[in-house]
PDB file of C-alpha atoms in Angstrom:
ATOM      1  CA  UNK A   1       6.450  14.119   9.889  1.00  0.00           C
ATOM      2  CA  UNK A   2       7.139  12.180  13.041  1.00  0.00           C
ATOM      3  CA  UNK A   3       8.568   8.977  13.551  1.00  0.00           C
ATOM      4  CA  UNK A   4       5.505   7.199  14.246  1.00  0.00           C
ATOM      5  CA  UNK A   5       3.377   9.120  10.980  1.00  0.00           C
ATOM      6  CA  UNK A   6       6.076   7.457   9.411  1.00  0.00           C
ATOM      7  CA  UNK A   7       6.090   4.056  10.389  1.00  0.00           C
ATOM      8  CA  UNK A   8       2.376   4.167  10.296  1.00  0.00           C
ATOM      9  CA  UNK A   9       2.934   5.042   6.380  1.00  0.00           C
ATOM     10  CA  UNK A  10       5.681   2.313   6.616  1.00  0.00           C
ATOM     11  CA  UNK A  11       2.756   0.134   7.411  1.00  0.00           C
ATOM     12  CA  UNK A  12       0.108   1.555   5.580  1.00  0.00           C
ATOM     13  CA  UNK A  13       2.501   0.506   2.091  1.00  0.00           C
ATOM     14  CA  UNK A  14       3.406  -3.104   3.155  1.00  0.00           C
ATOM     15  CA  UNK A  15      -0.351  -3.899   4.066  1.00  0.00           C
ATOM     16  CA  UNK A  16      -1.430  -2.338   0.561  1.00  0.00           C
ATOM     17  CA  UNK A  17       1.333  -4.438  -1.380  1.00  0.00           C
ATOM     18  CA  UNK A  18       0.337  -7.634   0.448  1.00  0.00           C
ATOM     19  CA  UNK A  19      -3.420  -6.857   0.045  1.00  0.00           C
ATOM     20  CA  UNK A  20      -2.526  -6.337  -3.798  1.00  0.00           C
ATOM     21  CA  UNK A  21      -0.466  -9.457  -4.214  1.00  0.00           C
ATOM     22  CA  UNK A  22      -2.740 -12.190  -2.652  1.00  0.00           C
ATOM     23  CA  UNK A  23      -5.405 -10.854  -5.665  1.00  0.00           C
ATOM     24  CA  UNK A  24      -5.499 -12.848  -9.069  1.00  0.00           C
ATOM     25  CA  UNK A  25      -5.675  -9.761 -10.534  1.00  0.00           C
ATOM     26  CA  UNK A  26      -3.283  -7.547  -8.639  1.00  0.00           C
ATOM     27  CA  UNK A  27      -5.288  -4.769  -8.863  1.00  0.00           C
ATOM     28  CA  UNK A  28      -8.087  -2.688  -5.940  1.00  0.00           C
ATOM     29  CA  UNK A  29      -9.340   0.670  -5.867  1.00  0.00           C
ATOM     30  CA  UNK A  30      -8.708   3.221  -3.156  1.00  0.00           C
ATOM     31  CA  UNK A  31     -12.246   2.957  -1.563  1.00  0.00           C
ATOM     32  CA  UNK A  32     -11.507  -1.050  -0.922  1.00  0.00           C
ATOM     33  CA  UNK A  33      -7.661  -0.637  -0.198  1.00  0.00           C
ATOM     34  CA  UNK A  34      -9.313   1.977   2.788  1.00  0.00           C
ATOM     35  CA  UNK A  35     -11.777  -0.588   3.867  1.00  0.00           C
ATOM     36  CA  UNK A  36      -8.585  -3.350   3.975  1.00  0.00           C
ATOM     37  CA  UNK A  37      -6.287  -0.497   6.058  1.00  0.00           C
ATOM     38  CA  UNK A  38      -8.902   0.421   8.638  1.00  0.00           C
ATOM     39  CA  UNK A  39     -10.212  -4.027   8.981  1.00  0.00           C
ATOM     40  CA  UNK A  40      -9.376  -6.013  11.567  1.00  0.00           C
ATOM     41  CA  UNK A  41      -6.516  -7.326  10.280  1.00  0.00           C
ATOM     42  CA  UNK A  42      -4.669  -4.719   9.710  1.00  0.00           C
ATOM     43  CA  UNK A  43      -6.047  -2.005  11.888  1.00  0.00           C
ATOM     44  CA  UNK A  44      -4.653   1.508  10.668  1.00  0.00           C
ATOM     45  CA  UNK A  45      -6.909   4.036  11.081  1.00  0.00           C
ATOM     46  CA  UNK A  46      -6.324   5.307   7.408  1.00  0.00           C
ATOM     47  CA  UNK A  47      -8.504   7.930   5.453  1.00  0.00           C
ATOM     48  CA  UNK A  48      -9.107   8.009   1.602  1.00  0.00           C
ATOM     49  CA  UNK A  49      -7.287  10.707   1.372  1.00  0.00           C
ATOM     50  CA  UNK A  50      -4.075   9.027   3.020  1.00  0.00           C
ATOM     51  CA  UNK A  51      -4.765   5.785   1.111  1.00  0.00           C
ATOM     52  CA  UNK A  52      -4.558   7.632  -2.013  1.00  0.00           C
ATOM     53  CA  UNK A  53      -1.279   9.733  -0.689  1.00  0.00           C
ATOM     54  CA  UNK A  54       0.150   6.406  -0.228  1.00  0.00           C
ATOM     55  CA  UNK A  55      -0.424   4.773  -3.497  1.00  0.00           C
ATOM     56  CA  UNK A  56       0.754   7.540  -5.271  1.00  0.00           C
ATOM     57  CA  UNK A  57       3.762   6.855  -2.966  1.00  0.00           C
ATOM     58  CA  UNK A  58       3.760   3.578  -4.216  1.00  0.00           C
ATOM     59  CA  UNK A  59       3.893   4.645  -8.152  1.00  0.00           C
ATOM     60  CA  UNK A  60       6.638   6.772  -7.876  1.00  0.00           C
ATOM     61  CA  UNK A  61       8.314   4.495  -6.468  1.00  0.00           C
ATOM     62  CA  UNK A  62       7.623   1.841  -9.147  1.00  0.00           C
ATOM     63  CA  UNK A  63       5.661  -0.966  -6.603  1.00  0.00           C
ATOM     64  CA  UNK A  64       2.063  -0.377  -8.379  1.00  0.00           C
ATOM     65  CA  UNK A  65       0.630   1.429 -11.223  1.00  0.00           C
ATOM     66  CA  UNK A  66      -2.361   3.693 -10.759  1.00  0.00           C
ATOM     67  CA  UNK A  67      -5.351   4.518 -13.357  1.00  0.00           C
ATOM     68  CA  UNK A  68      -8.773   5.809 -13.490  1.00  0.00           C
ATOM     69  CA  UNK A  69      -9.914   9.861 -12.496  1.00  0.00           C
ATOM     70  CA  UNK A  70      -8.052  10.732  -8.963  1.00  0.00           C
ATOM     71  CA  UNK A  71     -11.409  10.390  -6.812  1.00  0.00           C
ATOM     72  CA  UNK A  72     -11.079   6.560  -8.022  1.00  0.00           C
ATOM     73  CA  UNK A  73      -8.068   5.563  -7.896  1.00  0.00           C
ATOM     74  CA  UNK A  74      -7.374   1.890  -9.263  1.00  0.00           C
ATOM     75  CA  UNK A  75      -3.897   0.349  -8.429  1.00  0.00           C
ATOM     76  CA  UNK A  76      -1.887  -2.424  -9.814  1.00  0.00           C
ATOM     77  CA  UNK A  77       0.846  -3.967  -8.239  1.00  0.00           C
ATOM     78  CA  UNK A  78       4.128  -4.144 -10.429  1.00  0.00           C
ATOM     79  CA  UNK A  79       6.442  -7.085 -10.621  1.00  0.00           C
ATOM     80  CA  UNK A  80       8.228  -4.935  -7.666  1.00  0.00           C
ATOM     81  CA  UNK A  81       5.535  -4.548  -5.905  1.00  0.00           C
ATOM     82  CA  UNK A  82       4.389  -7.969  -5.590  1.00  0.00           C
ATOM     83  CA  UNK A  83       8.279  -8.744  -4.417  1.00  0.00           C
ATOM     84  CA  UNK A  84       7.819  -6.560  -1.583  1.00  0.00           C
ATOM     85  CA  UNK A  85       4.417  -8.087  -0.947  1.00  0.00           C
ATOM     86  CA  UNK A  86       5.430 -11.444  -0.446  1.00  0.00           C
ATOM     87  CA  UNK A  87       8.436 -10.924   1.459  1.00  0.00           C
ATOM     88  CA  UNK A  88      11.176 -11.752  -1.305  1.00  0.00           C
ATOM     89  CA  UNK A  89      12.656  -8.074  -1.919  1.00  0.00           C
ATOM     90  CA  UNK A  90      12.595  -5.226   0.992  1.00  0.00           C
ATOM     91  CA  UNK A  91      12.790  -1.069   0.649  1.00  0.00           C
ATOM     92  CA  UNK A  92      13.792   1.230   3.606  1.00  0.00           C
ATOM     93  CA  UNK A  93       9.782   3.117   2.965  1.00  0.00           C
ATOM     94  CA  UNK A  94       8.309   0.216   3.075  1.00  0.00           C
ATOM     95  CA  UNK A  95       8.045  -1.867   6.772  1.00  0.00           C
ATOM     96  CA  UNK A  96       9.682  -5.486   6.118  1.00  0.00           C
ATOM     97  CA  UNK A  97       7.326  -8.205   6.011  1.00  0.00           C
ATOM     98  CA  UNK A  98       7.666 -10.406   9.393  1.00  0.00           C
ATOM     99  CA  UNK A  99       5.366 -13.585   7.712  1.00  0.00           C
TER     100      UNK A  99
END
């Protein structure tokens, strides 16, 4: 993997964990958690496939849960994960929140 496939997944975690912890409920699916990657706002050109690569990232890690049949994916972020969302906690896979 190259440096910048990495910082692009880096990037790809941190906009997923914010995403996750603005919701009331915590929780997306991989189809919307695509749609937020490749918006405006974020702006990472990010397929299913790599969305999905990344949450599963994200569960081993212990920053979301993950449920439903693998073609639709539903994640959950974890006290952890919402830490990391917000800014209050950091991890070296994970790009560090600048706002």
């Amino acid at each position: 993997m190259t440096d910048y496939h990495a910082t692009l997944g880096r990037h790809r975690r941190l906009a997923i964990l914010r995403f996750l912890s603005s919701l009331s409920t915590l929780t997306s699916n991989v189809s919307i958690l695509t749609d937020v990657l490749n918006g405006a706002d974020v702006g990472v050109d990010t397929s299913r496939d790599q969305t999905a690569t990344e949450l599963a990232w994200l569960a081993e890690n212990g920053f979301v849960t993950l449920s439903g049949p693998q073609d639709f994916l539903v994640a959950k972020a974890t006290p952890r994960g919402i830490d990391i969302g917000l800014g209050r906690a950091s991890h070296p896979g994970i790009q560090r929140r600048s706002t």
